[in-house]
Coordinates of C-alpha atoms in Angstrom, one line a residue:
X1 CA 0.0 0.0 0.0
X2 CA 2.6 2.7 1.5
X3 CA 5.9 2.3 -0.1
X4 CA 7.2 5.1 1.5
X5 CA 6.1 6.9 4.8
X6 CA 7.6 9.6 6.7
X7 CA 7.0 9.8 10.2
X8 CA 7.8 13.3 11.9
X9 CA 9.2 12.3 15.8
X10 CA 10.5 14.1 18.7
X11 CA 10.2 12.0 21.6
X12 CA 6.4 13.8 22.7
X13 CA 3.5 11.0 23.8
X14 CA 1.8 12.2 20.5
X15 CA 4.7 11.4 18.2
X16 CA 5.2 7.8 19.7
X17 CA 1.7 7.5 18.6
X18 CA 2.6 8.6 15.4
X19 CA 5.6 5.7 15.5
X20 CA 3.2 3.1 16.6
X21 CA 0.5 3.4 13.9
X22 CA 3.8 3.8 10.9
X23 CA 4.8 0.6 12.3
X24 CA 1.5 -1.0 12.4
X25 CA 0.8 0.7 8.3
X26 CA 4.6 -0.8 7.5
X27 CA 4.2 -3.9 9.4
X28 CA 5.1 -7.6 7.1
X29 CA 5.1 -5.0 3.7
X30 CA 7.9 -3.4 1.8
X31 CA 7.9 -0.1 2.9
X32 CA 11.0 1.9 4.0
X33 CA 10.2 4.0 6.9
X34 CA 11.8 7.8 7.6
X35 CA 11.9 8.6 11.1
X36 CA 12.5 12.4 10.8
X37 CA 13.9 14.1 14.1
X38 CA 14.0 17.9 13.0
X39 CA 15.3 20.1 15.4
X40 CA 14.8 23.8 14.7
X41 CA 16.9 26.7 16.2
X42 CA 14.5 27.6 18.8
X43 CA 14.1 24.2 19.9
X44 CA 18.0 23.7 20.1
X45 CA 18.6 27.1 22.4
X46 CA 15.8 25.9 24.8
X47 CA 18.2 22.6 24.7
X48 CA 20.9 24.5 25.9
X49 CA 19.7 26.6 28.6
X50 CA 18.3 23.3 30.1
X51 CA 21.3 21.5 29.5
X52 CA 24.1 24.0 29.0
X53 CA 26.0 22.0 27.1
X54 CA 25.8 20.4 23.5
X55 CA 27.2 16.9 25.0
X56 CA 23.4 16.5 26.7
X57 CA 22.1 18.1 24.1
X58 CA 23.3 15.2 21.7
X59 CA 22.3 12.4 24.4
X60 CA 18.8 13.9 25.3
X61 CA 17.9 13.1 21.1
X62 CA 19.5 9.8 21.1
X63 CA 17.2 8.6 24.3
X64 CA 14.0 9.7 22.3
X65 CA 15.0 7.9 19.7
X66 CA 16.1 4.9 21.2
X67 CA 12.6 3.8 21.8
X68 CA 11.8 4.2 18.1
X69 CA 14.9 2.2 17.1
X70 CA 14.5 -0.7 19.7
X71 CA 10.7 -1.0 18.4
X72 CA 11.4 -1.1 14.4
X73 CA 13.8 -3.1 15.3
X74 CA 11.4 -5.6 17.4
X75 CA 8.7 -5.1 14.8
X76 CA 11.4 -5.9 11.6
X77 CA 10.3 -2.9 9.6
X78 CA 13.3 -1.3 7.5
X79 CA 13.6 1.8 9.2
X80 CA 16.0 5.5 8.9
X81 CA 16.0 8.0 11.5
X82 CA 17.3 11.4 10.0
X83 CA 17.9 14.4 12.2
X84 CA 17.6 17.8 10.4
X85 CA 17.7 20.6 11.3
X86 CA 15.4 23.3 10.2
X87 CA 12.0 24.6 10.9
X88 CA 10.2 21.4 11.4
X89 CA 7.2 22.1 8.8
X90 CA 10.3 22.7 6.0
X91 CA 11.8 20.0 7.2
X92 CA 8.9 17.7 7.3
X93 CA 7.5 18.6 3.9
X94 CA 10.9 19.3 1.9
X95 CA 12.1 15.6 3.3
X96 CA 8.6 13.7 1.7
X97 CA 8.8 15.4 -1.1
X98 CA 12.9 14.2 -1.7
X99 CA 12.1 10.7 -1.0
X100 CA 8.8 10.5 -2.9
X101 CA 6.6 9.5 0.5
X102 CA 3.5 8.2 -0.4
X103 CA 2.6 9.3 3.3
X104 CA 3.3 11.5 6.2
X105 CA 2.1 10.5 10.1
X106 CA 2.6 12.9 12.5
X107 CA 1.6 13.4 16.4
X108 CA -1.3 16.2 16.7
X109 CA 1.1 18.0 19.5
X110 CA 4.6 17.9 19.9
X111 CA 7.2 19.3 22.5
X112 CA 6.4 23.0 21.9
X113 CA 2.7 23.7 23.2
X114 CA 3.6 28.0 23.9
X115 CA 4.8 27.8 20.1
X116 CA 1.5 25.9 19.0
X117 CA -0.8 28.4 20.2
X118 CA 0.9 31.4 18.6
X119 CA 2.1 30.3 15.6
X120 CA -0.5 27.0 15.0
X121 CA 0.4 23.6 15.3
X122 CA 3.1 21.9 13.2
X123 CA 1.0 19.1 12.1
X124 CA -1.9 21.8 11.0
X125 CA 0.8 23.4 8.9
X126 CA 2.2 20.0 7.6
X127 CA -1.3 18.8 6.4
X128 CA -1.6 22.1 4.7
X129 CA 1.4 22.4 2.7
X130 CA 2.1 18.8 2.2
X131 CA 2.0 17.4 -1.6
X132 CA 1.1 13.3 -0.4
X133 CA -1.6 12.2 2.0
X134 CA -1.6 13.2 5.7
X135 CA -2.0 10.9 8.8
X136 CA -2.6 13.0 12.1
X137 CA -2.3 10.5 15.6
X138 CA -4.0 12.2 18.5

């Protein structure tokens, strides 16, 4: 069915969600799945004033996505995480549309609620702008 699906993570409830139900779509086919971590400048300096340094920075992302990793793995699906950085509707968007993804699942509400009210939500934005289908996990 999905020969290519791009999940959007970052390590929120609603993006495991997101991971669960691209797993369950990918499950026993042949579909590659695109974890894509994108971390945007705003999200990186909050990063550093919690961690003040780059070091925990670099760890706090691998632990989200270790969970990701361990169940793909589990579950056998053929699986790349990319981290980009970027604003994450660019990132997200720009990313399907290089790899051809017949699909994009991401969480209703990530890691940044303050930024969702002002600005609107990333996966509003995503579903929007976005040139394949659209899967939103709440």
């Amino acid at each position: 069915m999905f020969k290519q699906i791009v999940v959007a993570a970052d390590g929120s409830w609603h993006s495991m969600k997101a991971i669960e139900k691209t797993i369950e779509l990918a499950k026993g086919r042949d579909t590659k799945v695109f974890v894509v971590y994108a971390v945007d400048s705003s999200t990186s300096k909050a990063d550093v004033l919690q961690n003040w340094d780059t070091l925990g920075i670099s760890e706090k992302r691998k632990e989200r996505l270790t969970a990701i990793c361990e169940i793909a793995k589990k579950e056998k699906i053929n699986y790349e995480i990319k981290i980009l950085r970027g604003e994450p509707v660019q990132v997200i968007i720009g990313f399907a549309r290089t790899t051809n993804a017949d699909l994009i699942v991401i969480g209703c509400r990530g890691l940044n609620p303050l930024q969702q009210m002002v600005l609107g939500s990333v996966s509003h934005k995503v579903m929007k702008k976005a040139s394949c289908p659209v899967l939103i996990m709440k």
